mmCIF file of C-alpha atoms and ligand atoms in Angstrom:
data_model
loop_
_atom_site.group_PDB
_atom_site.id
_atom_site.type_symbol
_atom_site.label_atom_id
_atom_site.label_comp_id
_atom_site.label_asym_id
_atom_site.label_seq_id
_atom_site.Cartn_x
_atom_site.Cartn_y
_atom_site.Cartn_z
ATOM 1 C CA MET A 1 2.914 6.811 -25.086
ATOM 2 C CA SER A 2 0.088 4.063 -26.123
ATOM 3 C CA GLN A 3 -2.199 2.098 -24.638
ATOM 4 C CA GLU A 4 -0.433 -0.969 -25.823
ATOM 5 C CA THR A 5 2.642 0.260 -24.153
ATOM 6 C CA LEU A 6 1.080 0.652 -20.674
ATOM 7 C CA GLY A 7 -0.644 -2.884 -20.927
ATOM 8 C CA PRO A 8 -3.894 -4.095 -19.719
ATOM 9 C CA ASP A 9 -3.732 -4.032 -16.097
ATOM 10 C CA PRO A 10 -3.579 -0.603 -14.168
ATOM 11 C CA LEU A 11 -1.867 -2.315 -10.977
ATOM 12 C CA THR A 12 1.116 -3.560 -12.884
ATOM 13 C CA VAL A 13 1.562 -0.065 -14.743
ATOM 14 C CA PHE A 14 1.365 1.503 -11.249
ATOM 15 C CA GLU A 15 3.993 -1.077 -9.766
ATOM 16 C CA HIS A 16 6.201 -0.228 -12.859
ATOM 17 C CA TRP A 17 5.903 3.607 -12.545
ATOM 18 C CA PHE A 18 6.310 3.632 -8.625
ATOM 19 C CA ALA A 19 9.476 1.523 -8.798
ATOM 20 C CA GLU A 20 10.681 3.942 -11.516
ATOM 21 C CA ALA A 21 9.672 7.137 -9.109
ATOM 22 C CA GLN A 22 11.543 5.217 -5.995
ATOM 23 C CA ALA A 23 14.748 4.865 -8.414
ATOM 24 C CA LEU A 24 14.896 8.306 -9.346
ATOM 25 C CA ASP A 25 14.204 9.721 -5.761
ATOM 26 C CA PRO A 26 13.281 7.604 -3.018
ATOM 27 C CA ARG A 27 12.402 10.405 -0.895
ATOM 28 C CA PHE A 28 8.559 10.632 -0.505
ATOM 29 C CA ALA A 29 7.898 8.681 -3.678
ATOM 30 C CA ASP A 30 5.473 6.822 -1.386
ATOM 31 C CA ALA A 31 3.618 9.975 -0.353
ATOM 32 C CA MET A 32 0.110 10.113 -1.717
ATOM 33 C CA THR A 33 -2.827 12.363 -1.299
ATOM 34 C CA LEU A 34 -5.766 10.549 0.223
ATOM 35 C CA ALA A 35 -8.979 12.459 -0.114
ATOM 36 C CA THR A 36 -12.221 11.314 1.709
ATOM 37 C CA ALA A 37 -15.690 12.801 2.187
ATOM 38 C CA SER A 38 -17.992 13.076 4.781
ATOM 39 C CA PRO A 39 -21.705 11.722 4.670
ATOM 40 C CA GLN A 40 -22.756 15.489 3.631
ATOM 41 C CA GLY A 41 -20.180 15.366 0.913
ATOM 42 C CA ARG A 42 -17.660 17.708 2.157
ATOM 43 C CA PRO A 43 -14.230 16.623 1.070
ATOM 44 C CA SER A 44 -10.981 16.834 2.925
ATOM 45 C CA ALA A 45 -7.625 15.686 1.822
ATOM 46 C CA ARG A 46 -3.961 14.904 3.484
ATOM 47 C CA THR A 47 -0.844 13.023 2.651
ATOM 48 C CA VAL A 48 -0.411 9.429 3.741
ATOM 49 C CA LEU A 49 2.357 7.118 2.965
ATOM 50 C CA TYR A 50 1.361 4.140 0.517
ATOM 51 C CA LYS A 51 2.434 0.707 2.346
ATOM 52 C CA GLY A 52 2.131 -1.612 -0.778
ATOM 53 C CA LEU A 53 -0.475 -3.877 -2.603
ATOM 54 C CA ASP A 54 -2.435 -6.523 -0.798
ATOM 55 C CA ARG A 55 -5.039 -8.489 -2.905
ATOM 56 C CA GLY A 56 -5.574 -5.736 -5.847
ATOM 57 C CA ALA A 57 -5.735 -2.722 -3.176
ATOM 58 C CA LEU A 58 -3.573 -0.109 -2.038
ATOM 59 C CA CYS A 59 -2.678 -0.122 1.620
ATOM 60 C CA PHE A 60 -2.034 2.655 4.101
ATOM 61 C CA VAL A 61 -2.088 2.873 7.900
ATOM 62 C CA SER A 62 -3.738 5.591 10.149
ATOM 63 C CA ASN A 63 -5.713 6.081 13.343
ATOM 64 C CA TYR A 64 -9.349 4.584 13.011
ATOM 65 C CA GLN A 65 -10.702 7.345 15.210
ATOM 66 C CA SER A 66 -8.931 10.296 13.184
ATOM 67 C CA SER A 67 -11.287 12.404 11.124
ATOM 68 C CA LYS A 68 -10.088 10.604 7.842
ATOM 69 C CA GLY A 69 -11.374 7.531 9.765
ATOM 70 C CA GLN A 70 -14.701 8.952 10.679
ATOM 71 C CA ASP A 71 -15.263 9.867 7.334
ATOM 72 C CA LEU A 72 -14.607 6.193 6.164
ATOM 73 C CA GLU A 73 -16.488 4.724 8.546
ATOM 74 C CA GLN A 74 -19.715 6.513 6.935
ATOM 75 C CA ASN A 75 -18.566 7.075 3.502
ATOM 76 C CA PRO A 76 -16.139 4.484 2.309
ATOM 77 C CA TYR A 77 -15.569 6.119 -1.078
ATOM 78 C CA ALA A 78 -12.131 7.766 -1.466
ATOM 79 C CA ALA A 79 -9.460 8.927 -3.777
ATOM 80 C CA LEU A 80 -5.768 8.485 -3.743
ATOM 81 C CA VAL A 81 -3.295 10.445 -5.949
ATOM 82 C CA PHE A 82 0.413 10.324 -6.492
ATOM 83 C CA TYR A 83 2.695 12.823 -8.267
ATOM 84 C CA TRP A 84 6.247 12.212 -8.996
ATOM 85 C CA SER A 85 7.764 15.589 -10.028
ATOM 86 C CA GLY A 86 10.870 14.088 -11.317
ATOM 87 C CA LEU A 87 8.969 11.839 -13.794
ATOM 88 C CA ASN A 88 6.244 14.535 -14.317
ATOM 89 C CA ARG A 89 3.564 11.798 -13.712
ATOM 90 C CA GLN A 90 0.516 11.554 -11.783
ATOM 91 C CA VAL A 91 -1.515 8.337 -10.838
ATOM 92 C CA ARG A 92 -4.996 8.773 -9.605
ATOM 93 C CA PHE A 93 -7.324 5.734 -8.045
ATOM 94 C CA GLU A 94 -10.657 5.986 -6.818
ATOM 95 C CA GLY A 95 -12.626 3.041 -5.031
ATOM 96 C CA ARG A 96 -13.752 1.802 -1.709
ATOM 97 C CA VAL A 97 -11.866 1.711 1.224
ATOM 98 C CA ARG A 98 -11.741 -1.398 3.721
ATOM 99 C CA ARG A 99 -10.001 -1.857 6.882
ATOM 100 C CA ALA A 100 -6.962 -4.201 6.261
ATOM 101 C CA PRO A 101 -7.468 -7.682 7.903
ATOM 102 C CA ALA A 102 -6.221 -7.390 11.833
ATOM 103 C CA ALA A 103 -3.544 -10.033 10.566
ATOM 104 C CA TRP A 104 -2.050 -7.595 8.131
ATOM 105 C CA SER A 105 -2.210 -4.607 10.565
ATOM 106 C CA ASP A 106 -0.591 -6.748 13.383
ATOM 107 C CA SER A 107 2.341 -7.860 11.114
ATOM 108 C CA TYR A 108 2.965 -4.202 9.890
ATOM 109 C CA PHE A 109 2.636 -2.825 13.282
ATOM 110 C CA ALA A 110 4.905 -5.551 14.787
ATOM 111 C CA ALA A 111 7.640 -4.281 12.187
ATOM 112 C CA ARG A 112 7.514 -0.803 13.041
ATOM 113 C CA ALA A 113 10.195 1.053 15.219
ATOM 114 C CA ARG A 114 9.303 0.961 18.915
ATOM 115 C CA SER A 115 8.960 4.801 18.844
ATOM 116 C CA SER A 116 6.377 4.508 16.387
ATOM 117 C CA GLN A 117 4.167 1.917 18.051
ATOM 118 C CA ILE A 118 4.505 4.145 21.296
ATOM 119 C CA GLY A 119 3.509 7.305 19.189
ATOM 120 C CA ALA A 120 0.341 5.348 17.953
ATOM 121 C CA TRP A 121 -0.630 4.802 21.411
ATOM 122 C CA ALA A 122 0.170 8.368 22.606
ATOM 123 C CA SER A 123 -1.617 10.183 19.538
ATOM 124 C CA THR A 124 -5.455 10.814 19.828
ATOM 125 C CA GLN A 125 -4.989 11.762 15.780
ATOM 126 C CA SER A 126 -7.151 14.717 15.006
ATOM 127 C CA GLN A 127 -8.256 15.645 18.490
ATOM 128 C CA VAL A 128 -7.214 18.956 19.874
ATOM 129 C CA LEU A 129 -4.355 19.323 22.184
ATOM 130 C CA ALA A 130 -4.070 21.722 24.866
ATOM 131 C CA SER A 131 -0.106 21.905 24.429
ATOM 132 C CA ARG A 132 2.696 20.228 23.056
ATOM 133 C CA GLU A 133 3.643 19.176 26.860
ATOM 134 C CA GLU A 134 0.331 17.133 26.762
ATOM 135 C CA LEU A 135 1.463 15.081 23.832
ATOM 136 C CA GLU A 136 4.656 14.565 25.476
ATOM 137 C CA ALA A 137 3.121 13.542 28.810
ATOM 138 C CA ARG A 138 0.791 11.286 26.553
ATOM 139 C CA ILE A 139 4.068 9.598 25.247
ATOM 140 C CA ALA A 140 5.676 9.377 28.406
ATOM 141 C CA ALA A 141 2.655 7.577 29.737
ATOM 142 C CA ALA A 142 2.361 4.802 26.808
ATOM 143 C CA GLU A 143 6.204 4.047 27.424
ATOM 144 C CA ALA A 144 5.899 3.616 31.317
ATOM 145 C CA ARG A 145 2.762 1.377 30.470
ATOM 146 C CA PHE A 146 4.820 -0.741 27.989
ATOM 147 C CA SER A 147 7.937 -0.761 30.039
ATOM 148 C CA GLY A 148 10.230 -3.945 29.351
ATOM 149 C CA GLN A 149 7.411 -5.603 26.965
ATOM 150 C CA PRO A 150 6.420 -5.558 23.529
ATOM 151 C CA VAL A 151 4.107 -2.751 22.381
ATOM 152 C CA PRO A 152 0.888 -4.273 21.165
ATOM 153 C CA ARG A 153 -1.150 -2.684 18.294
ATOM 154 C CA PRO A 154 -3.944 -0.403 19.510
ATOM 155 C CA GLU A 155 -7.202 -1.393 18.364
ATOM 156 C CA PHE A 156 -7.956 2.042 17.085
ATOM 157 C CA TRP A 157 -4.889 1.931 14.830
ATOM 158 C CA GLY A 158 -4.189 -0.008 11.577
ATOM 159 C CA GLY A 159 -4.488 -0.735 7.994
ATOM 160 C CA TYR A 160 -6.619 0.748 5.415
ATOM 161 C CA GLN A 161 -6.917 -0.916 1.735
ATOM 162 C CA LEU A 162 -8.406 1.025 -1.336
ATOM 163 C CA GLU A 163 -9.557 -1.279 -4.133
ATOM 164 C CA PRO A 164 -9.393 0.567 -7.296
ATOM 165 C CA GLU A 165 -12.731 0.916 -9.428
ATOM 166 C CA ARG A 166 -10.903 3.503 -11.588
ATOM 167 C CA VAL A 167 -7.129 4.422 -12.389
ATOM 168 C CA GLU A 168 -5.878 7.242 -14.198
ATOM 169 C CA PHE A 169 -2.541 7.703 -15.408
ATOM 170 C CA TRP A 170 -1.064 10.989 -16.566
ATOM 171 C CA LEU A 171 2.288 11.682 -18.215
ATOM 172 C CA GLY A 172 3.479 15.006 -18.969
ATOM 173 C CA GLN A 173 4.586 15.693 -22.575
ATOM 174 C CA ASP A 174 5.763 18.775 -24.479
ATOM 175 C CA ALA A 175 3.427 21.477 -25.443
ATOM 176 C CA ARG A 176 0.951 20.469 -22.901
ATOM 177 C CA LEU A 177 -0.054 17.460 -24.894
ATOM 178 C CA HIS A 178 0.125 15.128 -22.237
ATOM 179 C CA ASP A 179 -1.135 11.518 -22.201
ATOM 180 C CA ARG A 180 -3.800 10.629 -20.138
ATOM 181 C CA PHE A 181 -5.234 6.879 -19.875
ATOM 182 C CA SER A 182 -8.007 5.729 -17.752
ATOM 183 C CA TYR A 183 -8.987 2.377 -16.523
ATOM 184 C CA ASP A 184 -12.573 1.540 -15.422
ATOM 185 C CA ARG A 185 -13.157 -1.912 -13.834
ATOM 186 C CA ARG A 186 -16.000 -3.491 -15.707
ATOM 187 C CA GLU A 187 -17.320 -7.195 -15.147
ATOM 188 C CA SER A 188 -15.211 -8.320 -18.346
ATOM 189 C CA GLY A 189 -12.024 -6.683 -17.163
ATOM 190 C CA TRP A 190 -10.645 -3.151 -17.068
ATOM 191 C CA LEU A 191 -11.700 -0.550 -19.878
ATOM 192 C CA VAL A 192 -8.894 1.497 -21.167
ATOM 193 C CA GLN A 193 -9.585 4.748 -23.044
ATOM 194 C CA ARG A 194 -7.345 7.551 -23.925
ATOM 195 C CA LEU A 195 -8.329 11.146 -22.288
ATOM 196 C CA SER A 196 -8.067 14.554 -23.486
ATOM 197 C CA PRO A 197 -5.431 16.244 -21.500
HETATM 198 C C1 FMN B 1 4.710 13.173 4.204
HETATM 199 C C2 FMN B 1 3.649 12.711 5.228
HETATM 200 C C3 FMN B 1 3.232 11.313 5.248
HETATM 201 C C4 FMN B 1 2.128 11.149 5.959
HETATM 202 N N1 FMN B 1 1.876 9.784 6.308
HETATM 203 C C5 FMN B 1 0.622 9.500 6.996
HETATM 204 C C6 FMN B 1 0.126 8.176 7.163
HETATM 205 O O1 FMN B 1 0.844 7.197 6.691
HETATM 206 N N2 FMN B 1 -0.547 7.882 7.977
HETATM 207 C C7 FMN B 1 -1.394 8.863 8.635
HETATM 208 O O2 FMN B 1 -2.219 8.663 9.514
HETATM 209 N N3 FMN B 1 -1.242 10.260 8.573
HETATM 210 C C8 FMN B 1 -0.077 10.506 7.929
HETATM 211 N N4 FMN B 1 0.462 11.949 7.664
HETATM 212 C C9 FMN B 1 -0.488 12.701 8.554
HETATM 213 C C10 FMN B 1 -1.554 13.378 7.738
HETATM 214 O O3 FMN B 1 -1.145 14.157 6.504
HETATM 215 C C11 FMN B 1 -2.373 13.994 8.686
HETATM 216 O O4 FMN B 1 -2.066 15.090 9.148
HETATM 217 C C12 FMN B 1 -3.151 12.818 9.762
HETATM 218 O O5 FMN B 1 -3.284 11.674 9.021
HETATM 219 C C13 FMN B 1 -4.382 13.501 10.236
HETATM 220 O O6 FMN B 1 -5.447 13.726 9.278
HETATM 221 P P1 FMN B 1 -7.084 13.633 9.441
HETATM 222 O O7 FMN B 1 -7.158 14.585 10.553
HETATM 223 O O8 FMN B 1 -7.493 14.363 8.268
HETATM 224 O O9 FMN B 1 -7.128 12.327 9.726
HETATM 225 C C14 FMN B 1 1.470 12.119 6.929
HETATM 226 C C15 FMN B 1 1.950 13.561 6.511
HETATM 227 C C16 FMN B 1 3.045 13.582 5.788
HETATM 228 C C17 FMN B 1 3.237 15.212 5.405
#
């Protein structure tokens, strides 16, 4: 594979690879690892689901008060990684994360299943629970609160958008001679370089 084959815009390349991954195996093609770091530089990573591109940024949704939310509040730099085993391809993103505009989060939340909307209200994500019963009681309380009416988006829940400053494509090849291409954002556009595997 060559730089010319990939093309000059990393998000176009990513959309292409993502479509191929979904076509091959739609189960969890949208699962990506999100790494954040505390202000003290302590990293943590977890899986979140990719929710598409918005104005050049990768979207995901979460609880703003979760551990990741607290990291991002204080240190907006984060990384995202996809690995699609069927294609033996990896894509890495690094950049700043911002909250999605309220209108984006509202429209995403409104389209979710009601059970997911209730779940967003019921879960104090990343906080300690005394028992599963406590969670079930919180779900019952949210169901009662919004009985017979639409569930509004909680203020503490919504979208995030990572605007990439660096993107790397990794394509597994025979004999460990893998292809790697990095895209670094410059004033003039993207600087594309081949990296040693
Ligand atoms: C396949 C998969 C998809 C997930 N998708 C999301 C997601 O889209 N948003 C989210 O907040 N958590 C998602 N989770 C849960 C997170 O991995 C994590 O447990 C949770 O967000 C709390 O992380 P934190 O305590 O670091 O904030 C997902 C987990 C798995 C295994």
